[in-house]
Amino acid sequence: MDQNSLPPIQTTARDDAVLKALVGFVRAEALQPGGRLPTERILAERLKVSRNTVREALTRWEGLGLVERRQGSGTYLKAAVSPDMLHLPLTLAGGNDFTSLMQTLEIRRALEAEAAALCAERASPANIAEIERKLDIMEQAFRTLDGMSSEEDWEFHQAIYRVSGNPLFEQIIAAMHELFHRFWEHPLGVRDFGHASFPYHRTIYECIAARDPRGARAEALKLIATVEDDLKRGAAKLKLRT
Amino acid sequence: MDQNSLPPIQTTARDDAVLKALVGFVRAEALQPGGRLPTERILAERLKVSRNTVREALTRWEGLGLVERRQGSGTYLKAAVSPDMLHLPLTLAGGNDFTSLMQTLEIRRALEAEAAALCAERASPANIAEIERKLDIMEQAFRTLDGMSSEEDWEFHQAIYRVSGNPLFEQIIAAMHELFHRFWEHPLGVRDFGHASFPYHRTIYECIAARDPRGARAEALKLIATVEDDLKRGAAKLKLRT
DNA sequence: ATGGTCCAATGGTCCAACCAATTTCTGCAC
DNA sequence: GTGCAGAAATTGGTTGGACCATTGGACCAT
């Protein structure tokens, strides 16, 4: 017998019930990300639970990044919610060491290549125009600053993830982006970090515009490879462990 | 001016401070997963904060899967913690609908192929033997049950992720496994769901044993393709939306 | 317009108590 | 002594009420 057929009963689950009610509220009110939730006091009164219970529920959602609380202002929705949401709380020991960054890059390589390929398959003309716009901005920033601008670079890649049609790509990479961002600003002592990756942004775009999934995948892999090289050069310079 | 040069100041962060102190405690006591944390009341007293604040902090950790609370018993550590942890709270609108499962598969395709390739590069003889053992068990289960056994199948793939040398693969896929598991037991009305994927498990293993990254990647892609086919067949049968 | 002051709303913290589940102890029967 | 039922202590869960800190808008003086 599958032990899943007899799940443990839940005798008390006030805060979970609160969250369920909140999901209902968000849907009933068609609340969009950025919208404001009822105040804690109102929720407590309406749901007939203590304000503390409401707070515990909201704390959970806050930890999951679904909601943002601003003292003196209110509680705001940060992401879309649905009744059958699944939360994947990944917690990984992330450091600034070479190994962690390399591992992050391996994940990014896998996802970036796949996303680029899917993007090339599915992009509409409007999508392609949007990506080109982001590319132009990035290239402009590159010339102005004489180097990679992490902000504009990120926007470009994000556009590709979005157009891939699979929101999971954007979510996973966005979550890891913070980890990556940390060291992006401190290029391990390597001058011109990311310079080598610059030309591949355009080649990726061209493959997408040409609806060439295989090419897009190949160019994406090349781009990641240049970043890996930069990383290795930095590691060698700092004599970090491999 | 770079807007990062004036980051918002942090005036109060009691519960965050509690978590930081808790990290220190875990490390000082060399607390292992499964170990028991101090009582909420004791923590409140020691840290000179209200029990409510302690509870908010623990609620966050609980939501992140780091800790488990058992009423009447205590609070127990569920995973290792470190000062520089990174949390990726992925929330995906995951249902049993065709679209969600297909998107999950696209992620799995990206990661599975990369992991198989890395595994083929890095596997030690002992690793290879371990994977073969898992493969034998899976094949045995297949013959006995006359069908795929999700449990043994999962163990096989997990072994590959582990040997890939990058713990992120295992963590991400493991988190998504629950989503996949849901419908794995209810194969959308498709008889012999997963049957077609069976032979590729051995071909993947053989490529790994032969230290053939390209082959391993190719076979992994074939395996996922068969699952996608099964999924599409099920969707067509159930007239689900694409 | 600009800046300052006040004030109501809102999240953050605290306290003291009680409830509910669990564990531990106690004492009785055998 | 052993075993077990019930009491007692422990521990997380909930409640209600209070106060603090921050926010943002209204109002006012310059």
Coordinates of C-alpha atoms (C1' of nucleotides) in Angstrom, one line a residue:
Chain A
M1 CA 0.0 0.0 0.0
D2 CA 1.2 3.4 -0.8
Q3 CA 1.7 5.3 2.3
N4 CA 0.6 8.4 0.5
S5 CA -3.0 7.1 0.5
L6 CA -3.2 7.8 4.2
P7 CA -1.8 11.3 4.8
P8 CA -1.5 12.4 8.3
I9 CA -4.5 14.3 9.4
Q10 CA -4.2 17.9 10.3
T11 CA -5.9 18.7 13.5
T12 CA -4.7 22.3 13.7
A13 CA -3.4 24.3 10.9
R14 CA -4.7 27.8 11.5
D15 CA -2.0 29.6 9.7
D16 CA -2.3 27.3 6.7
A17 CA -6.0 28.0 6.7
V18 CA -5.2 31.7 6.7
L19 CA -3.0 31.3 3.6
K20 CA -5.7 29.3 1.9
A21 CA -8.1 32.1 2.6
L22 CA -5.6 34.6 1.3
V23 CA -5.2 32.7 -1.9
G24 CA -9.0 32.9 -2.3
F25 CA -8.9 36.6 -1.6
V26 CA -6.2 37.2 -4.1
R27 CA -8.1 35.4 -6.8
A28 CA -11.5 36.9 -5.9
E29 CA -10.1 40.4 -6.0
A30 CA -7.9 39.6 -9.1
L31 CA -5.0 41.1 -7.2
Q32 CA -1.9 41.6 -9.3
P33 CA 1.7 41.5 -8.1
G34 CA 2.3 44.9 -6.6
G35 CA -1.2 45.1 -5.2
R36 CA -1.8 45.7 -1.6
L37 CA -3.2 43.1 0.8
P38 CA -5.6 43.8 3.6
T39 CA -3.9 45.0 6.8
E40 CA -3.0 42.4 9.4
R41 CA -5.6 43.7 11.8
I42 CA -8.4 43.5 9.2
L43 CA -7.4 40.0 8.2
A44 CA -7.3 38.9 11.9
E45 CA -10.8 40.3 12.4
R46 CA -12.3 38.9 9.2
L47 CA -10.8 35.5 9.5
K48 CA -11.6 35.3 13.2
V49 CA -8.0 34.5 14.2
S50 CA -5.5 36.3 16.3
R51 CA -3.3 38.9 14.6
N52 CA -0.3 36.8 15.6
T53 CA -1.6 33.9 13.6
V54 CA -2.0 36.1 10.6
R55 CA 1.5 37.3 11.1
E56 CA 2.9 33.8 11.2
A57 CA 1.1 33.0 7.9
L58 CA 2.4 36.2 6.3
T59 CA 5.9 35.5 7.6
R60 CA 5.8 32.2 5.7
W61 CA 4.8 33.9 2.5
E62 CA 7.4 36.6 3.0
G63 CA 10.0 33.9 3.4
L64 CA 8.8 32.4 0.2
G65 CA 9.1 35.7 -1.6
L66 CA 5.4 35.9 -2.3
V67 CA 4.8 39.0 -0.4
E68 CA 6.6 42.1 0.9
R69 CA 5.8 43.9 4.1
R70 CA 6.6 47.5 4.5
Q71 CA 6.2 48.9 8.0
G72 CA 3.9 51.8 8.1
S73 CA 2.7 51.1 4.6
G74 CA 1.2 47.7 4.2
T75 CA 1.7 44.2 2.8
Y76 CA 2.1 43.9 -0.9
L77 CA 1.9 41.0 -3.3
K78 CA 5.2 40.2 -5.0
A79 CA 4.3 37.3 -7.2
A80 CA 1.2 35.6 -8.6
V81 CA -0.3 33.0 -6.3
S82 CA -2.5 30.1 -7.2
P83 CA -4.3 27.4 -5.2
D84 CA -2.0 24.6 -6.4
M85 CA 1.3 26.3 -5.9
L86 CA 4.4 24.3 -5.2
H87 CA 7.2 25.8 -3.2
L88 CA 10.7 24.6 -3.7
P89 CA 12.8 26.1 -0.9
L90 CA 16.3 25.4 -2.2
T91 CA 18.9 26.2 0.3
L92 CA 22.4 25.9 -0.8
A93 CA 25.6 26.7 0.8
G94 CA 26.8 29.4 -1.5
G95 CA 30.1 31.1 -1.0
N96 CA 32.3 33.4 -3.0
D97 CA 34.7 30.6 -3.6
F98 CA 35.7 29.4 -7.0
T99 CA 34.0 26.1 -6.6
S100 CA 30.6 27.5 -5.8
L101 CA 30.7 30.0 -8.7
M102 CA 31.8 27.2 -11.1
Q103 CA 28.9 25.0 -10.0
T104 CA 26.5 27.9 -10.5
L105 CA 27.9 28.3 -14.0
E106 CA 27.3 24.7 -14.8
I107 CA 23.7 25.1 -13.9
R108 CA 23.5 28.2 -15.9
R109 CA 25.1 26.6 -18.9
A110 CA 22.5 23.8 -18.9
L111 CA 19.5 26.2 -18.6
E112 CA 20.9 29.0 -20.8
A113 CA 21.5 26.7 -23.7
E114 CA 18.1 25.1 -23.4
A115 CA 16.3 28.4 -23.0
A116 CA 18.1 29.9 -26.0
A117 CA 17.0 27.0 -28.1
L118 CA 13.4 27.1 -27.0
C119 CA 13.4 30.8 -27.5
A120 CA 14.6 30.4 -31.1
E121 CA 11.7 28.0 -31.6
R122 CA 9.0 30.0 -30.1
A123 CA 9.8 33.7 -30.4
S124 CA 7.2 35.8 -32.1
P125 CA 8.3 38.8 -34.2
A126 CA 7.4 41.0 -31.3
N127 CA 9.5 38.9 -29.0
I128 CA 12.4 39.2 -31.4
A129 CA 12.1 42.9 -31.5
E130 CA 12.0 43.1 -27.8
I131 CA 15.1 41.0 -27.5
E132 CA 16.9 43.2 -30.0
R133 CA 15.9 46.3 -28.1
K134 CA 17.5 44.8 -25.0
L135 CA 20.6 43.9 -27.0
D136 CA 21.0 47.4 -28.3
I137 CA 20.7 48.8 -24.9
M138 CA 23.3 46.4 -23.6
E139 CA 25.7 47.1 -26.5
Q140 CA 25.2 50.8 -26.0
A141 CA 26.1 50.5 -22.3
F142 CA 29.1 48.4 -23.2
R143 CA 30.5 51.1 -25.4
T144 CA 29.8 53.9 -22.9
L145 CA 31.3 52.1 -20.0
D146 CA 34.0 50.3 -22.0
G147 CA 33.0 47.1 -20.3
M148 CA 30.1 44.8 -19.5
S149 CA 27.2 46.3 -17.6
S150 CA 25.8 43.6 -15.4
E151 CA 22.4 45.3 -15.2
E152 CA 21.8 45.6 -19.0
D153 CA 23.4 42.2 -19.6
W154 CA 21.0 40.6 -17.1
E155 CA 18.0 42.3 -18.8
F156 CA 19.0 40.8 -22.1
H157 CA 19.3 37.3 -20.8
Q158 CA 16.1 37.6 -18.8
A159 CA 14.3 38.6 -22.0
I160 CA 15.4 35.3 -23.6
Y161 CA 14.2 33.3 -20.6
R162 CA 10.9 35.0 -20.7
V163 CA 10.4 34.4 -24.4
S164 CA 11.4 30.7 -24.0
G165 CA 7.8 30.3 -22.9
N166 CA 8.7 28.4 -19.8
P167 CA 8.6 30.6 -16.7
L168 CA 10.6 28.1 -14.7
F169 CA 13.8 29.1 -16.5
E170 CA 13.4 32.7 -15.5
Q171 CA 12.5 31.8 -11.9
I172 CA 15.4 29.4 -11.3
I173 CA 18.0 31.6 -12.9
A174 CA 16.6 34.7 -11.3
A175 CA 17.0 33.0 -7.9
M176 CA 20.6 32.1 -8.7
H177 CA 21.3 35.5 -10.1
E178 CA 21.7 37.0 -6.6
L179 CA 24.5 34.5 -5.9
F180 CA 26.1 35.4 -9.2
H181 CA 25.6 39.1 -8.8
R182 CA 27.7 39.1 -5.6
F183 CA 30.9 38.4 -7.4
W184 CA 30.0 40.0 -10.7
E185 CA 30.8 43.3 -9.2
H186 CA 34.1 42.1 -7.8
P187 CA 35.6 40.3 -10.8
L188 CA 38.1 38.4 -8.9
G189 CA 40.8 40.8 -10.0
V190 CA 40.4 40.0 -13.6
R191 CA 40.4 43.1 -15.7
D192 CA 37.8 43.3 -18.5
F193 CA 35.8 40.5 -16.9
G194 CA 33.1 39.5 -19.3
H195 CA 34.6 41.3 -22.2
A196 CA 35.0 38.0 -24.1
S197 CA 31.4 37.2 -23.8
F198 CA 30.3 40.4 -25.4
P199 CA 30.1 39.3 -29.1
Y200 CA 28.2 36.2 -28.4
H201 CA 25.2 38.2 -27.2
R202 CA 24.6 39.3 -30.7
T203 CA 25.3 36.0 -32.3
I204 CA 22.7 34.4 -29.9
Y205 CA 20.2 37.1 -30.9
E206 CA 20.9 36.5 -34.6
C207 CA 20.2 32.8 -34.2
I208 CA 17.0 33.5 -32.4
A209 CA 15.9 36.0 -35.1
A210 CA 16.8 33.3 -37.7
R211 CA 14.7 30.7 -35.8
D212 CA 17.8 28.5 -35.5
P213 CA 17.5 26.6 -32.2
R214 CA 20.7 24.6 -32.7
G215 CA 22.7 27.7 -33.5
A216 CA 21.3 29.5 -30.5
R217 CA 22.2 26.7 -28.3
A218 CA 25.7 26.5 -29.6
E219 CA 26.3 30.3 -29.2
A220 CA 24.9 30.2 -25.7
L221 CA 27.4 27.5 -24.8
K222 CA 30.2 29.6 -26.3
L223 CA 29.2 32.5 -24.2
I224 CA 29.2 30.5 -21.0
A225 CA 32.5 29.1 -21.9
T226 CA 34.1 32.5 -22.1
V227 CA 32.8 33.3 -18.6
E228 CA 34.2 30.1 -17.3
D229 CA 37.5 31.0 -18.8
D230 CA 37.4 34.4 -17.1
L231 CA 36.6 32.7 -13.9
K232 CA 39.5 30.3 -14.2
R233 CA 41.9 33.1 -15.0
G234 CA 40.7 34.9 -11.9
A235 CA 41.1 31.8 -9.8
A236 CA 44.6 31.1 -11.1
K237 CA 45.5 34.7 -10.2
L238 CA 44.1 34.4 -6.7
K239 CA 45.4 30.9 -6.3
L240 CA 42.0 29.7 -5.1
R241 CA 41.3 26.1 -4.9
T242 CA 39.9 24.2 -7.8
Chain B
M1 CA 25.3 58.0 -10.1
D2 CA 25.0 54.4 -9.3
Q3 CA 21.9 53.9 -7.3
N4 CA 23.7 51.1 -5.5
S5 CA 25.9 53.6 -3.8
L6 CA 23.1 54.5 -1.5
P7 CA 21.5 51.3 -0.3
P8 CA 18.6 51.5 2.0
I9 CA 19.6 51.4 5.6
Q10 CA 18.4 48.7 7.9
T11 CA 17.1 50.1 11.2
T12 CA 15.4 47.1 12.7
A13 CA 15.9 43.4 12.0
R14 CA 15.2 41.5 15.2
D15 CA 14.1 38.3 13.7
D16 CA 17.0 38.3 11.2
A17 CA 19.3 38.8 14.2
V18 CA 17.7 35.8 15.9
L19 CA 18.4 33.6 12.8
K20 CA 22.0 34.8 12.8
A21 CA 22.3 33.9 16.4
L22 CA 20.8 30.5 15.7
V23 CA 23.3 29.8 12.9
G24 CA 26.0 30.6 15.4
F25 CA 24.4 28.2 17.9
V26 CA 24.1 25.4 15.5
R27 CA 27.8 25.8 14.6
A28 CA 29.0 26.1 18.1
E29 CA 27.1 23.0 19.2
A30 CA 28.0 21.2 16.0
L31 CA 24.3 20.4 15.7
Q32 CA 23.6 17.8 13.1
P33 CA 20.4 17.5 11.1
G34 CA 17.9 15.7 13.3
G35 CA 19.3 17.4 16.4
R36 CA 17.0 19.4 18.7
L37 CA 17.1 23.2 19.0
P38 CA 16.6 25.0 22.3
T39 CA 13.0 25.7 23.4
E40 CA 11.3 28.8 22.1
R41 CA 11.0 30.0 25.6
I42 CA 14.7 29.4 26.3
L43 CA 15.7 31.2 23.1
A44 CA 13.5 34.1 23.9
E45 CA 15.1 34.4 27.3
R46 CA 18.7 33.9 26.2
L47 CA 18.4 36.3 23.2
K48 CA 16.5 38.8 25.2
V49 CA 13.7 39.0 22.7
S50 CA 10.0 38.1 22.9
R51 CA 9.0 34.6 22.3
N52 CA 6.9 36.0 19.4
T53 CA 9.9 37.2 17.7
V54 CA 11.6 33.9 18.1
R55 CA 8.6 32.2 16.6
E56 CA 8.6 34.5 13.6
A57 CA 12.2 33.6 12.9
L58 CA 11.6 29.9 13.3
T59 CA 8.5 30.2 11.1
R60 CA 10.8 31.5 8.4
W61 CA 13.2 28.7 8.8
E62 CA 10.4 26.2 8.8
G63 CA 9.0 27.6 5.6
L64 CA 12.5 27.2 4.1
G65 CA 12.5 23.6 5.2
L66 CA 15.5 24.1 7.5
V67 CA 13.7 23.2 10.6
E68 CA 10.8 21.1 11.8
R69 CA 8.6 21.9 14.7
R70 CA 6.7 19.2 16.6
Q71 CA 4.2 20.4 19.1
G72 CA 4.9 19.0 22.5
S73 CA 8.2 17.7 21.5
G74 CA 10.5 20.4 20.2
T75 CA 12.1 22.0 17.2
Y76 CA 14.5 19.9 15.2
L77 CA 17.1 20.7 12.6
K78 CA 16.2 19.3 9.2
A79 CA 19.2 20.4 7.1
A80 CA 22.7 21.7 7.5
V81 CA 22.9 25.5 7.9
S82 CA 25.8 27.8 7.2
P83 CA 26.4 31.5 7.5
D84 CA 26.4 32.1 3.8
M85 CA 23.4 30.2 2.8
L86 CA 21.4 31.1 -0.2
H87 CA 17.7 30.5 -0.4
L88 CA 15.9 30.0 -3.7
P89 CA 12.3 30.1 -2.9
L90 CA 10.9 28.9 -6.2
T91 CA 7.2 29.0 -6.3
L92 CA 5.7 27.5 -9.4
A93 CA 2.1 27.3 -10.4
G94 CA 2.3 23.6 -10.6
G95 CA -0.8 21.7 -11.3
N96 CA -1.5 18.3 -12.8
D97 CA -2.2 20.0 -16.1
F98 CA -0.3 19.2 -19.2
T99 CA 1.5 22.6 -19.5
S100 CA 3.0 22.5 -16.0
L101 CA 4.3 19.0 -16.5
M102 CA 5.7 19.8 -19.9
Q103 CA 7.5 22.8 -18.5
T104 CA 9.0 20.7 -15.7
L105 CA 10.2 18.3 -18.3
E106 CA 11.9 21.0 -20.2
I107 CA 13.9 21.9 -17.1
R108 CA 14.7 18.3 -16.4
R109 CA 15.9 17.9 -20.0
A110 CA 18.3 20.7 -19.6
L111 CA 19.7 19.5 -16.3
E112 CA 19.6 15.8 -16.9
A113 CA 21.6 16.1 -20.1
E114 CA 24.2 18.3 -18.5
A115 CA 24.5 16.1 -15.4
A116 CA 24.9 13.0 -17.5
A117 CA 27.7 14.6 -19.4
L118 CA 29.5 15.9 -16.3
C119 CA 29.0 12.5 -14.7
A120 CA 30.7 10.8 -17.7
E121 CA 33.6 13.1 -17.3
R122 CA 34.1 12.8 -13.6
A123 CA 32.9 9.4 -12.5
S124 CA 35.4 7.4 -10.6
P125 CA 35.4 3.6 -10.9
A126 CA 33.6 3.4 -7.6
N127 CA 31.0 5.9 -8.8
I128 CA 30.5 3.8 -11.9
A129 CA 30.0 0.7 -9.9
E130 CA 27.5 2.5 -7.7
I131 CA 25.5 3.6 -10.7
E132 CA 25.5 0.2 -12.1
R133 CA 24.2 -1.2 -8.9
K134 CA 21.3 1.2 -8.9
L135 CA 20.7 0.3 -12.6
D136 CA 20.5 -3.4 -11.8
I137 CA 18.1 -2.8 -9.0
M138 CA 15.9 -0.7 -11.3
E139 CA 16.0 -3.2 -14.0
Q140 CA 15.1 -6.0 -11.6
A141 CA 12.2 -4.0 -10.3
F142 CA 11.1 -3.4 -13.9
R143 CA 11.0 -7.1 -14.6
T144 CA 9.2 -7.9 -11.4
L145 CA 6.6 -5.3 -11.7
D146 CA 6.4 -5.4 -15.4
G147 CA 6.7 -1.6 -15.5
M148 CA 8.7 1.3 -14.3
S149 CA 9.1 1.6 -10.6
S150 CA 9.3 5.3 -9.8
E151 CA 11.3 4.7 -6.6
E152 CA 14.1 2.7 -8.1
D153 CA 14.1 4.8 -11.3
W154 CA 14.5 7.9 -9.1
E155 CA 17.4 6.4 -7.2
F156 CA 19.2 5.7 -10.5
H157 CA 18.9 9.2 -11.7
Q158 CA 19.8 10.6 -8.3
A159 CA 23.0 8.7 -8.4
I160 CA 24.0 10.3 -11.6
Y161 CA 23.3 13.8 -10.3
R162 CA 25.4 13.0 -7.2
V163 CA 28.3 11.8 -9.2
S164 CA 28.1 14.8 -11.5
G165 CA 30.1 16.5 -8.7
N166 CA 27.7 19.5 -8.6
P167 CA 25.3 19.3 -5.7
L168 CA 23.1 21.9 -7.3
F169 CA 21.8 19.4 -9.8
E170 CA 20.6 17.1 -7.2
Q171 CA 19.0 19.8 -5.1
I172 CA 17.1 21.4 -7.9
I173 CA 15.9 18.2 -9.4
A174 CA 15.1 16.8 -6.0
A175 CA 12.9 19.8 -5.3
M176 CA 11.1 19.4 -8.5
H177 CA 10.7 15.7 -8.0
E178 CA 7.8 16.1 -5.7
L179 CA 5.9 18.0 -8.5
F180 CA 6.7 15.2 -10.9
H181 CA 6.0 12.5 -8.4
R182 CA 2.3 13.6 -8.1
F183 CA 1.4 12.5 -11.5
W184 CA 3.9 9.7 -11.9
E185 CA 1.6 7.6 -9.9
H186 CA -1.4 8.6 -12.0
P187 CA 0.0 8.2 -15.5
L188 CA -2.8 10.2 -17.2
G189 CA -4.4 7.1 -18.4
V190 CA -1.5 6.0 -20.4
R191 CA -0.8 2.3 -20.0
D192 CA 2.8 1.4 -19.7
F193 CA 3.8 4.9 -18.9
G194 CA 7.6 5.2 -18.9
H195 CA 8.1 1.8 -20.6
A196 CA 9.7 3.5 -23.6
S197 CA 12.3 5.2 -21.4
F198 CA 13.5 1.9 -19.9
P199 CA 16.3 0.9 -22.4
Y200 CA 17.9 4.3 -22.3
H201 CA 18.8 3.9 -18.6
R202 CA 21.3 1.3 -19.6
T203 CA 22.6 3.2 -22.6
I204 CA 23.2 6.2 -20.4
Y205 CA 25.1 4.0 -18.0
E206 CA 27.2 2.5 -20.7
C207 CA 28.2 6.0 -22.0
I208 CA 29.1 7.0 -18.4
A209 CA 31.1 3.8 -17.9
A210 CA 32.9 4.5 -21.2
R211 CA 33.6 8.1 -20.2
D212 CA 31.7 9.4 -23.2
P213 CA 30.1 12.7 -22.2
R214 CA 28.6 13.4 -25.6
G215 CA 27.0 10.0 -25.8
A216 CA 25.7 10.3 -22.3
R217 CA 24.1 13.6 -23.1
A218 CA 22.5 12.3 -26.3
E219 CA 21.1 9.2 -24.5
A220 CA 19.7 11.4 -21.7
L221 CA 18.0 13.6 -24.3
K222 CA 16.5 10.5 -25.9
L223 CA 15.2 9.3 -22.5
I224 CA 13.5 12.6 -21.8
A225 CA 12.0 12.6 -25.3
T226 CA 10.3 9.3 -24.6
V227 CA 8.7 10.7 -21.5
E228 CA 7.6 13.7 -23.4
D229 CA 6.0 11.4 -25.9
D230 CA 4.2 9.5 -23.2
L231 CA 3.0 12.8 -21.8
K232 CA 1.7 14.0 -25.1
R233 CA -0.1 10.7 -25.7
G234 CA -1.8 11.1 -22.3
A235 CA -2.7 14.6 -23.0
A236 CA -4.3 13.7 -26.3
K237 CA -6.3 11.0 -24.7
L238 CA -7.6 13.3 -22.0
K239 CA -8.1 16.2 -24.3
L240 CA -6.1 18.5 -22.0
R241 CA -5.1 21.9 -23.2
T242 CA -1.8 22.3 -24.9
Chain C
dA1 C1' 6.9 75.3 -4.7
dT2 C1' 9.5 74.0 -0.6
dG3 C1' 10.2 72.3 3.7
dG4 C1' 8.3 71.4 8.4
dT5 C1' 4.9 69.4 11.6
dC6 C1' 1.4 66.7 13.0
dC7 C1' -1.5 62.6 12.8
dA8 C1' -3.6 58.4 11.5
dA9 C1' -2.6 53.9 9.6
dT10 C1' 0.4 49.9 9.5
dG11 C1' 3.8 46.6 10.4
dG12 C1' 7.2 45.1 14.4
dT13 C1' 7.7 43.8 19.1
dC14 C1' 6.4 42.6 23.6
dC15 C1' 3.7 40.4 27.4
dA16 C1' 1.0 37.2 29.9
dA17 C1' -2.0 33.8 29.6
dC18 C1' -4.2 29.6 27.9
dC19 C1' -4.7 25.5 24.6
dA20 C1' -3.1 21.1 22.5
dA21 C1' 0.2 17.6 21.6
dT22 C1' 3.9 15.1 23.4
dT23 C1' 7.0 13.3 26.7
dT24 C1' 8.2 12.1 31.2
dC25 C1' 7.3 10.8 35.7
dT26 C1' 4.6 8.4 39.3
dG27 C1' 2.2 5.1 41.6
dC28 C1' -0.6 1.2 41.6
dA29 C1' -1.6 -3.6 40.4
dC30 C1' 0.5 -7.8 39.5
Chain D
dG1 C1' 10.8 -5.9 39.7
dT2 C1' 7.4 -5.3 35.7
dG3 C1' 4.0 -3.2 33.2
dC4 C1' 0.7 0.0 32.4
dA5 C1' -2.6 3.8 33.2
dG6 C1' -3.0 8.3 34.6
dA7 C1' -1.0 12.6 36.4
dA8 C1' 2.3 16.2 35.7
dA9 C1' 5.7 18.7 33.2
dT10 C1' 7.3 20.2 28.8
dT11 C1' 6.8 22.3 24.4
dG12 C1' 4.9 24.3 20.3
dG13 C1' 0.3 26.8 18.8
dT14 C1' -3.0 30.5 19.7
dT15 C1' -5.1 34.4 21.8
dG16 C1' -5.9 39.4 23.0
dG17 C1' -4.1 43.5 24.2
dA18 C1' -0.7 46.9 24.5
dC19 C1' 3.0 49.8 22.9
dC20 C1' 6.8 51.2 19.5
dA21 C1' 8.7 52.6 14.8
dT22 C1' 7.9 53.8 10.3
dT23 C1' 5.3 55.5 6.7
dG24 C1' 2.6 58.7 4.0
dG25 C1' -0.7 62.1 3.6
dA26 C1' -2.8 66.5 5.3
dC27 C1' -2.0 70.9 6.7
dC28 C1' 0.7 74.9 7.5
dA29 C1' 4.4 78.5 7.4
dT30 C1' 7.8 80.4 4.6

